[in-house]
Structures are given as structure tokens and as C-alpha cells.
Amino acid sequence: MPILLCPLAAHAHEDEALTLPSPQDRLSVSARLDLRHLQAEAPASAALPLAGIAPLRQPQWLWGGSGLALSGQKNLTPTAQVQTTLSVTYSDQEKKFLLDEGWLGLRAPQGQLRIGRMDPLPVLQPEPWPTANLLMQGLLGDDHWHGDGVQVGQGQTSDPVHWRLGAFRARTYPGAQDTVWSLGSSVQLQPRWQVSAALLAVPQLLRPSLAAGAHTHSTATDQCGRALACVDGQGGVLWLASQWQNQTVQPHWRVNAHLMLRQEEGQVLSHNGRADYRGQVWGSLVELGYRLRPDWQLALRHERLAIDHELHGANVQLIAQDAGLLDNTHSPQRLGAKLSWQVRPGWTLHGSVLRDHSRAEAQWLSALGLTWRPEGWRVK
């Protein structure tokens, strides 16, 4: 009996400007450049013992997140607006530009409706770093997340309380065979403290283990139980997030905490037979930020995954090996520090060092980066 729980973390893709009431029609364009030079001892991240979750590429030059966005709003009445966003960003994993967001929405005092491509988890998500965090790696085997579907909700991200309910196409979650459902809410407990939570439900799941070089979103399932080992069942995700920040004095502190649970149940099928299966992935991420000066900020981060697989039946050792579920006694961890300097408005230089324990033998990762994010240009 699979219970699916999913995250409610900060919405990394949601355009803040679209959440604020505007008395005028508008059309604006924004851009983002995120360039990083990564020094890593391996060309790919660690292969985690998770069926169908691929390692991430770690090339020296990373452009992921760079792109253009177009946003618009048309007022129907003084309190109701039609809104739209179209965002194209580069993916380091797929080595091409992708439609990251593309939705049309209606906002009114009674609530809001969005149809199209969007982040399926409209909540507090971790701050971007030079490499994808371990929670996203363990959940998706990717560094970005978007889904095609419909979402309804009440309240804006600036309100003390808001919630979202969404239904998305199967490709939103690796191996999903039917509609993926999400529910999330965020609450501002105090001016300095915000908490959020979300659930993701995957009623039908069939995900094959990956051959070398395959991508996480591969949908080849016709060979399940023969040439491929597959997880057949259902799953869910729970994501809890909290953010506390004190900006009343300078310098100020910021503390972000995230907890993720992914649970899948059913059977594992391979040419060696089938076994009853229950798997859990626990993930935690804590980041402490300290603004040294108005233009300098230091951040420390710790990430950790705990992976647990239970298989019951005949030939479970062989079946687990076929599905890539062995060697899960190691708990991947990563500890890092990042220093950022805002050279001028919109331009930020940053350097980071991480001690990566996602493999049995730890390695060092280091990165230098430049981020350019201008305020945007109003077309109309």
C-alpha cells in the first residue's frame, strides 16, 4: 500500500513579479546567465543504488539554468487577470535548451488556475549551487524538475498562507505510468520564519533499471522482467522545508532546512524472477547563510541521503543486483562552503568548495562561477 508524499519547498522557477497584483497590463522579458567552471575528479556524479536513477554529468563548464523568460499579464477586471510565462533554459544533462516553464493562468480573488508546464512542487526549494543537490539526485537523477499539467490554488506566495493542488502527466516522475498528483502548502509563521510541505502521489509506477548512458526519463518498459529489471508498483514523495532569516540588522543570518522522503512499494521484476519490494530514500539538506557585508555572503551546506531497500522472495540477491539495488549501506553526504560577491547590481561572482562523500572514497569538488540576472525589460 504505497503512500506518496512530496515536497513543498521554495518554488525556484516561479516569477515573483507574477504573484503581485498589477493595475496595468504588461509584457516583460528577463534573462539569466549562470556560468560555472567545475573541478571534479570524476566526469559524473556517483551512481546511487536506486533503480532507474542515472548519475549526473559533471563537465568542466556548466551553463545549466541560463536562459530567457517572457511573462505577461492582461487585466480582465480590476481584480481578475490572465497571466502567462514562457521560459527557456539550458540543461547540462541533456545538453540543450529546454522549455522549462510555459503556462497560461487565470487569477482572481476566489483562487487561481494554471495550465501548461510548471514546477510540480510549488514550494520552498534549496538555493541553487554549482552542482545539483543530493536530494534532487536521489529523487529524480536530474538537476531540474518540470511537469505538464494543471494546477489550482488559493493565495499568492507573498500571502501568509497559500496552497496548490496539481495533476500532471506521467513523465513528471521517473517511471510513472499514469497521472501524478501533488498537493502543497506554505505558511508564514512569523515575519522571519516560513514553513512549507508537499505531497506527490504516483499511483502507477513501472521504471526500468538503466543501462550505461541511459537517461532517467527513459520509458522503455517492454523488456521488463526479461532484458530489463524494473520496479513495478506505486510511490510517493514528502518534502518538508523551513526558512528562517533575520534581515533587520546587518550582517544577518539565514537558515534553510529541507527533509525529503521518497517511498516506493510493489515488486522488482527481472529475468531471475520477481520479489516483493519496499524502498525508501531519506534526504536532508541544511544551509546556513551569513551576510558579511551588503555585497558579500557566505553559505555553509550539508546534504545527506539514507537509502533502504527491502526485498522478499526467491533469488532476492540476484534480483537486487539486476536492478542496481545493492551497496546501499553507504550514506552519501556532501559538505560545502560558498562565498558570493555582488560586484554590481545583477552581477555576482561566487566560489565554492565541496567535500563529496557520495562515493565510498571521498573527493573534492570546487567551482568558480558568474551569475548575471538583470531586473528585466518591460516590453509593454
PDB file of C-alpha atoms in Angstrom, residues 129-351:
ATOM      1  CA  TRP A 129      24.605  25.793  -6.025  1.00  0.00           C
ATOM      2  CA  PRO A 130      27.152  24.942  -8.742  1.00  0.00           C
ATOM      3  CA  THR A 131      26.087  21.270  -8.687  1.00  0.00           C
ATOM      4  CA  ALA A 132      22.669  19.666  -8.219  1.00  0.00           C
ATOM      5  CA  ASN A 133      21.951  18.811  -4.588  1.00  0.00           C
ATOM      6  CA  LEU A 134      21.788  15.199  -3.393  1.00  0.00           C
ATOM      7  CA  LEU A 135      18.038  15.408  -2.736  1.00  0.00           C
ATOM      8  CA  MET A 136      17.300  16.097  -6.404  1.00  0.00           C
ATOM      9  CA  GLN A 137      19.798  13.442  -7.464  1.00  0.00           C
ATOM     10  CA  GLY A 138      18.166  10.816  -5.253  1.00  0.00           C
ATOM     11  CA  LEU A 139      14.643  11.840  -6.222  1.00  0.00           C
ATOM     12  CA  LEU A 140      14.979  12.346  -9.978  1.00  0.00           C
ATOM     13  CA  GLY A 141      18.523  11.686 -11.118  1.00  0.00           C
ATOM     14  CA  ASP A 142      18.381  15.158 -12.654  1.00  0.00           C
ATOM     15  CA  ASP A 143      19.153  18.796 -11.860  1.00  0.00           C
ATOM     16  CA  HIS A 144      15.769  20.276 -12.803  1.00  0.00           C
ATOM     17  CA  TRP A 145      12.108  19.366 -12.477  1.00  0.00           C
ATOM     18  CA  HIS A 146       9.087  20.389 -14.516  1.00  0.00           C
ATOM     19  CA  GLY A 147       5.809  18.770 -15.443  1.00  0.00           C
ATOM     20  CA  ASP A 148       2.941  19.303 -17.881  1.00  0.00           C
ATOM     21  CA  GLY A 149      -0.461  19.583 -16.253  1.00  0.00           C
ATOM     22  CA  VAL A 150      -2.997  21.739 -14.475  1.00  0.00           C
ATOM     23  CA  GLN A 151      -2.757  23.419 -11.079  1.00  0.00           C
ATOM     24  CA  VAL A 152      -5.339  25.199  -8.919  1.00  0.00           C
ATOM     25  CA  GLY A 153      -4.732  27.068  -5.709  1.00  0.00           C
ATOM     26  CA  GLN A 154      -5.560  29.848  -3.312  1.00  0.00           C
ATOM     27  CA  GLY A 155      -3.344  32.727  -2.253  1.00  0.00           C
ATOM     28  CA  GLN A 156      -0.059  34.149  -3.568  1.00  0.00           C
ATOM     29  CA  THR A 157       3.487  33.346  -2.488  1.00  0.00           C
ATOM     30  CA  SER A 158       3.528  36.691  -0.654  1.00  0.00           C
ATOM     31  CA  ASP A 159       0.445  35.759   1.427  1.00  0.00           C
ATOM     32  CA  PRO A 160       0.749  34.320   4.978  1.00  0.00           C
ATOM     33  CA  VAL A 161      -0.916  31.085   3.790  1.00  0.00           C
ATOM     34  CA  HIS A 162      -1.253  29.631   0.310  1.00  0.00           C
ATOM     35  CA  TRP A 163      -1.824  26.167  -1.171  1.00  0.00           C
ATOM     36  CA  ARG A 164      -1.670  24.417  -4.558  1.00  0.00           C
ATOM     37  CA  LEU A 165      -3.230  21.217  -5.960  1.00  0.00           C
ATOM     38  CA  GLY A 166      -1.927  19.827  -9.239  1.00  0.00           C
ATOM     39  CA  ALA A 167      -2.399  16.963 -11.690  1.00  0.00           C
ATOM     40  CA  PHE A 168       0.474  16.272 -14.096  1.00  0.00           C
ATOM     41  CA  ARG A 169       1.347  13.949 -16.953  1.00  0.00           C
ATOM     42  CA  ALA A 170       3.182  10.726 -16.154  1.00  0.00           C
ATOM     43  CA  ARG A 171       6.583  11.952 -17.401  1.00  0.00           C
ATOM     44  CA  THR A 172       6.696  14.320 -14.429  1.00  0.00           C
ATOM     45  CA  TYR A 173       8.094  11.471 -12.283  1.00  0.00           C
ATOM     46  CA  PRO A 174      10.606   8.838 -13.472  1.00  0.00           C
ATOM     47  CA  GLY A 175       8.716   5.672 -14.382  1.00  0.00           C
ATOM     48  CA  ALA A 176       5.183   6.962 -13.689  1.00  0.00           C
ATOM     49  CA  GLN A 177       2.566   5.357 -15.945  1.00  0.00           C
ATOM     50  CA  ASP A 178      -0.453   7.490 -15.012  1.00  0.00           C
ATOM     51  CA  THR A 179      -1.378  10.935 -13.695  1.00  0.00           C
ATOM     52  CA  VAL A 180       0.894  12.292 -10.944  1.00  0.00           C
ATOM     53  CA  TRP A 181      -0.844  14.276  -8.186  1.00  0.00           C
ATOM     54  CA  SER A 182       0.671  16.964  -5.984  1.00  0.00           C
ATOM     55  CA  LEU A 183      -0.552  18.980  -3.016  1.00  0.00           C
ATOM     56  CA  GLY A 184       1.443  21.654  -1.220  1.00  0.00           C
ATOM     57  CA  SER A 185       1.029  24.498   1.219  1.00  0.00           C
ATOM     58  CA  SER A 186       3.190  27.223   2.717  1.00  0.00           C
ATOM     59  CA  VAL A 187       2.668  29.152   5.968  1.00  0.00           C
ATOM     60  CA  GLN A 188       4.405  32.307   7.197  1.00  0.00           C
ATOM     61  CA  LEU A 189       4.568  31.650  10.960  1.00  0.00           C
ATOM     62  CA  GLN A 190       6.447  34.848  11.755  1.00  0.00           C
ATOM     63  CA  PRO A 191       7.891  37.679   9.673  1.00  0.00           C
ATOM     64  CA  ARG A 192      11.218  35.833   9.773  1.00  0.00           C
ATOM     65  CA  TRP A 193      10.051  32.203   9.605  1.00  0.00           C
ATOM     66  CA  GLN A 194       8.304  30.324   6.798  1.00  0.00           C
ATOM     67  CA  VAL A 195       7.474  26.595   6.595  1.00  0.00           C
ATOM     68  CA  SER A 196       6.126  24.561   3.702  1.00  0.00           C
ATOM     69  CA  ALA A 197       5.228  20.977   2.873  1.00  0.00           C
ATOM     70  CA  ALA A 198       4.076  18.982  -0.126  1.00  0.00           C
ATOM     71  CA  LEU A 199       2.957  15.519  -1.133  1.00  0.00           C
ATOM     72  CA  LEU A 200       3.427  13.843  -4.501  1.00  0.00           C
ATOM     73  CA  ALA A 201       1.439  10.706  -5.338  1.00  0.00           C
ATOM     74  CA  VAL A 202       2.383   8.252  -8.111  1.00  0.00           C
ATOM     75  CA  PRO A 203      -0.449   5.683  -8.284  1.00  0.00           C
ATOM     76  CA  GLN A 204       1.150   3.563 -11.030  1.00  0.00           C
ATOM     77  CA  LEU A 205       4.899   3.065 -11.432  1.00  0.00           C
ATOM     78  CA  LEU A 206       6.957   0.946 -13.852  1.00  0.00           C
ATOM     79  CA  ARG A 207      10.596   2.081 -14.009  1.00  0.00           C
ATOM     80  CA  PRO A 208      13.395   0.061 -15.612  1.00  0.00           C
ATOM     81  CA  SER A 209      16.932  -0.030 -14.334  1.00  0.00           C
ATOM     82  CA  LEU A 210      19.280   1.929 -16.560  1.00  0.00           C
ATOM     83  CA  ALA A 211      21.894   0.738 -18.991  1.00  0.00           C
ATOM     84  CA  ALA A 212      25.090   2.754 -19.104  1.00  0.00           C
ATOM     85  CA  GLY A 213      24.458   6.172 -20.592  1.00  0.00           C
ATOM     86  CA  ALA A 214      20.667   5.962 -20.393  1.00  0.00           C
ATOM     87  CA  HIS A 215      18.687   8.957 -19.178  1.00  0.00           C
ATOM     88  CA  THR A 216      16.459   8.902 -16.119  1.00  0.00           C
ATOM     89  CA  HIS A 217      13.317   9.746 -18.138  1.00  0.00           C
ATOM     90  CA  SER A 218      13.705   6.682 -20.373  1.00  0.00           C
ATOM     91  CA  THR A 219      10.329   4.996 -20.894  1.00  0.00           C
ATOM     92  CA  ALA A 220      11.408   1.656 -22.437  1.00  0.00           C
ATOM     93  CA  THR A 221       9.410  -0.873 -20.394  1.00  0.00           C
ATOM     94  CA  ASP A 222       8.532  -3.582 -22.924  1.00  0.00           C
ATOM     95  CA  GLN A 223      11.560  -5.638 -21.781  1.00  0.00           C
ATOM     96  CA  CYS A 224      10.721  -5.502 -18.066  1.00  0.00           C
ATOM     97  CA  GLY A 225      11.230  -8.900 -16.464  1.00  0.00           C
ATOM     98  CA  ARG A 226      13.336 -10.052 -19.412  1.00  0.00           C
ATOM     99  CA  ALA A 227      16.261  -7.943 -20.583  1.00  0.00           C
ATOM    100  CA  LEU A 228      15.495  -5.238 -18.002  1.00  0.00           C
ATOM    101  CA  ALA A 229      14.924  -5.278 -14.265  1.00  0.00           C
ATOM    102  CA  CYS A 230      12.050  -2.964 -13.305  1.00  0.00           C
ATOM    103  CA  VAL A 231      10.291  -1.608 -10.248  1.00  0.00           C
ATOM    104  CA  ASP A 232       6.547  -2.239 -10.647  1.00  0.00           C
ATOM    105  CA  GLY A 233       4.222  -0.655  -8.076  1.00  0.00           C
ATOM    106  CA  GLN A 234       3.448   2.796  -6.765  1.00  0.00           C
ATOM    107  CA  GLY A 235       5.236   5.558  -4.942  1.00  0.00           C
ATOM    108  CA  GLY A 236       5.149   8.937  -3.338  1.00  0.00           C
ATOM    109  CA  VAL A 237       7.258  11.791  -2.028  1.00  0.00           C
ATOM    110  CA  LEU A 238       7.053  14.000   1.048  1.00  0.00           C
ATOM    111  CA  TRP A 239       9.035  17.226   1.211  1.00  0.00           C
ATOM    112  CA  LEU A 240       9.217  19.497   4.261  1.00  0.00           C
ATOM    113  CA  ALA A 241      11.009  22.827   4.227  1.00  0.00           C
ATOM    114  CA  SER A 242      11.705  25.687   6.600  1.00  0.00           C
ATOM    115  CA  GLN A 243      13.381  29.061   6.146  1.00  0.00           C
ATOM    116  CA  TRP A 244      14.384  31.496   8.876  1.00  0.00           C
ATOM    117  CA  GLN A 245      16.149  34.765   8.161  1.00  0.00           C
ATOM    118  CA  ASN A 246      16.947  37.898  10.111  1.00  0.00           C
ATOM    119  CA  GLN A 247      17.323  40.898   7.831  1.00  0.00           C
ATOM    120  CA  THR A 248      16.573  43.544  10.441  1.00  0.00           C
ATOM    121  CA  VAL A 249      20.254  44.035  11.263  1.00  0.00           C
ATOM    122  CA  GLN A 250      23.408  43.973   9.188  1.00  0.00           C
ATOM    123  CA  PRO A 251      25.027  41.478   8.927  1.00  0.00           C
ATOM    124  CA  HIS A 252      22.147  38.989   9.010  1.00  0.00           C
ATOM    125  CA  TRP A 253      21.704  35.216   9.254  1.00  0.00           C
ATOM    126  CA  ARG A 254      19.693  32.773   7.143  1.00  0.00           C
ATOM    127  CA  VAL A 255      18.894  29.131   7.933  1.00  0.00           C
ATOM    128  CA  ASN A 256      17.236  26.824   5.364  1.00  0.00           C
ATOM    129  CA  ALA A 257      16.318  23.216   6.172  1.00  0.00           C
ATOM    130  CA  HIS A 258      14.804  20.556   3.884  1.00  0.00           C
ATOM    131  CA  LEU A 259      13.687  16.999   4.554  1.00  0.00           C
ATOM    132  CA  MET A 260      12.658  14.619   1.760  1.00  0.00           C
ATOM    133  CA  LEU A 261      11.196  11.106   1.866  1.00  0.00           C
ATOM    134  CA  ARG A 262      10.653   9.053  -1.279  1.00  0.00           C
ATOM    135  CA  GLN A 263       8.849   5.734  -0.802  1.00  0.00           C
ATOM    136  CA  GLU A 264       8.094   3.085  -3.425  1.00  0.00           C
ATOM    137  CA  GLU A 265       6.373  -0.280  -2.992  1.00  0.00           C
ATOM    138  CA  GLY A 266       5.460  -3.181  -5.248  1.00  0.00           C
ATOM    139  CA  GLN A 267       7.650  -5.751  -6.955  1.00  0.00           C
ATOM    140  CA  VAL A 268      11.004  -5.890  -8.710  1.00  0.00           C
ATOM    141  CA  LEU A 269      10.890  -7.885 -11.953  1.00  0.00           C
ATOM    142  CA  SER A 270      13.958  -9.366 -13.656  1.00  0.00           C
ATOM    143  CA  HIS A 271      14.947 -12.399 -15.707  1.00  0.00           C
ATOM    144  CA  ASN A 272      15.882 -14.040 -12.378  1.00  0.00           C
ATOM    145  CA  GLY A 273      12.302 -13.791 -11.126  1.00  0.00           C
ATOM    146  CA  ARG A 274      10.287 -11.314  -9.103  1.00  0.00           C
ATOM    147  CA  ALA A 275      10.476 -10.168  -5.481  1.00  0.00           C
ATOM    148  CA  ASP A 276       8.247  -8.071  -3.237  1.00  0.00           C
ATOM    149  CA  TYR A 277       9.842  -4.669  -2.810  1.00  0.00           C
ATOM    150  CA  ARG A 278       9.747  -1.688  -0.479  1.00  0.00           C
ATOM    151  CA  GLY A 279      12.275   1.112  -0.866  1.00  0.00           C
ATOM    152  CA  GLN A 280      12.837   4.388   0.958  1.00  0.00           C
ATOM    153  CA  VAL A 281      15.150   7.316   0.300  1.00  0.00           C
ATOM    154  CA  TRP A 282      15.544   9.845   3.086  1.00  0.00           C
ATOM    155  CA  GLY A 283      17.242  13.127   2.272  1.00  0.00           C
ATOM    156  CA  SER A 284      18.189  16.132   4.377  1.00  0.00           C
ATOM    157  CA  LEU A 285      19.756  19.461   3.495  1.00  0.00           C
ATOM    158  CA  VAL A 286      20.684  22.259   5.901  1.00  0.00           C
ATOM    159  CA  GLU A 287      22.178  25.554   4.756  1.00  0.00           C
ATOM    160  CA  LEU A 288      23.446  28.372   6.945  1.00  0.00           C
ATOM    161  CA  GLY A 289      23.921  31.766   5.297  1.00  0.00           C
ATOM    162  CA  TYR A 290      25.714  34.782   6.756  1.00  0.00           C
ATOM    163  CA  ARG A 291      25.849  38.176   5.037  1.00  0.00           C
ATOM    164  CA  LEU A 292      29.270  39.574   5.854  1.00  0.00           C
ATOM    165  CA  ARG A 293      28.589  42.881   4.116  1.00  0.00           C
ATOM    166  CA  PRO A 294      25.804  44.154   1.848  1.00  0.00           C
ATOM    167  CA  ASP A 295      27.631  42.686  -1.174  1.00  0.00           C
ATOM    168  CA  TRP A 296      29.333  39.634   0.420  1.00  0.00           C
ATOM    169  CA  GLN A 297      27.642  36.430   1.596  1.00  0.00           C
ATOM    170  CA  LEU A 298      28.990  33.164   2.999  1.00  0.00           C
ATOM    171  CA  ALA A 299      26.960  29.934   2.928  1.00  0.00           C
ATOM    172  CA  LEU A 300      27.659  26.536   4.505  1.00  0.00           C
ATOM    173  CA  ARG A 301      25.680  23.465   3.436  1.00  0.00           C
ATOM    174  CA  HIS A 302      25.365  19.823   4.496  1.00  0.00           C
ATOM    175  CA  GLU A 303      23.460  17.262   2.389  1.00  0.00           C
ATOM    176  CA  ARG A 304      22.794  13.612   3.183  1.00  0.00           C
ATOM    177  CA  LEU A 305      20.891  10.643   1.767  1.00  0.00           C
ATOM    178  CA  ALA A 306      19.911   7.408   3.525  1.00  0.00           C
ATOM    179  CA  ILE A 307      18.802   4.567   1.245  1.00  0.00           C
ATOM    180  CA  ASP A 308      16.966   1.437   2.370  1.00  0.00           C
ATOM    181  CA  HIS A 309      15.717  -1.453   0.194  1.00  0.00           C
ATOM    182  CA  GLU A 310      13.694  -4.468   1.384  1.00  0.00           C
ATOM    183  CA  LEU A 311      13.180  -7.417  -0.962  1.00  0.00           C
ATOM    184  CA  HIS A 312      11.416 -10.681  -0.127  1.00  0.00           C
ATOM    185  CA  GLY A 313      11.183 -13.825  -2.220  1.00  0.00           C
ATOM    186  CA  ALA A 314      13.404 -16.262  -4.080  1.00  0.00           C
ATOM    187  CA  ASN A 315      16.706 -15.160  -5.670  1.00  0.00           C
ATOM    188  CA  VAL A 316      16.498 -11.737  -3.996  1.00  0.00           C
ATOM    189  CA  GLN A 317      20.275 -11.236  -4.178  1.00  0.00           C
ATOM    190  CA  LEU A 318      20.322 -11.774  -7.944  1.00  0.00           C
ATOM    191  CA  ILE A 319      17.197  -9.682  -8.475  1.00  0.00           C
ATOM    192  CA  ALA A 320      18.627  -6.826  -6.398  1.00  0.00           C
ATOM    193  CA  GLN A 321      21.837  -6.992  -8.428  1.00  0.00           C
ATOM    194  CA  ASP A 322      19.869  -6.873 -11.693  1.00  0.00           C
ATOM    195  CA  ALA A 323      18.035  -3.742 -10.508  1.00  0.00           C
ATOM    196  CA  GLY A 324      21.123  -1.985  -9.148  1.00  0.00           C
ATOM    197  CA  LEU A 325      19.867  -2.030  -5.554  1.00  0.00           C
ATOM    198  CA  LEU A 326      22.984  -3.411  -3.881  1.00  0.00           C
ATOM    199  CA  ASP A 327      25.626  -1.442  -1.980  1.00  0.00           C
ATOM    200  CA  ASN A 328      23.072   0.717  -0.182  1.00  0.00           C
ATOM    201  CA  THR A 329      24.786   0.580   3.211  1.00  0.00           C
ATOM    202  CA  HIS A 330      26.769   3.715   2.333  1.00  0.00           C
ATOM    203  CA  SER A 331      25.029   7.037   3.109  1.00  0.00           C
ATOM    204  CA  PRO A 332      26.002   9.670   0.507  1.00  0.00           C
ATOM    205  CA  GLN A 333      26.924  13.007   2.080  1.00  0.00           C
ATOM    206  CA  ARG A 334      28.267  16.328   0.925  1.00  0.00           C
ATOM    207  CA  LEU A 335      29.643  19.282   2.901  1.00  0.00           C
ATOM    208  CA  GLY A 336      30.328  22.581   1.184  1.00  0.00           C
ATOM    209  CA  ALA A 337      31.060  26.281   1.523  1.00  0.00           C
ATOM    210  CA  LYS A 338      30.242  29.063  -0.956  1.00  0.00           C
ATOM    211  CA  LEU A 339      31.344  32.688  -0.966  1.00  0.00           C
ATOM    212  CA  SER A 340      29.413  35.149  -3.141  1.00  0.00           C
ATOM    213  CA  TRP A 341      30.278  38.731  -4.099  1.00  0.00           C
ATOM    214  CA  GLN A 342      27.779  41.012  -5.792  1.00  0.00           C
ATOM    215  CA  VAL A 343      30.098  43.012  -8.000  1.00  0.00           C
ATOM    216  CA  ARG A 344      27.309  45.311  -9.147  1.00  0.00           C
ATOM    217  CA  PRO A 345      23.520  45.057  -9.342  1.00  0.00           C
ATOM    218  CA  GLY A 346      22.645  41.908 -11.275  1.00  0.00           C
ATOM    219  CA  TRP A 347      26.237  40.568 -11.395  1.00  0.00           C
ATOM    220  CA  THR A 348      27.529  38.057  -8.829  1.00  0.00           C
ATOM    221  CA  LEU A 349      30.817  36.161  -8.618  1.00  0.00           C
ATOM    222  CA  HIS A 350      30.941  33.045  -6.452  1.00  0.00           C
ATOM    223  CA  GLY A 351      33.399  30.357  -5.467  1.00  0.00           C
TER     224      GLY A 351
END
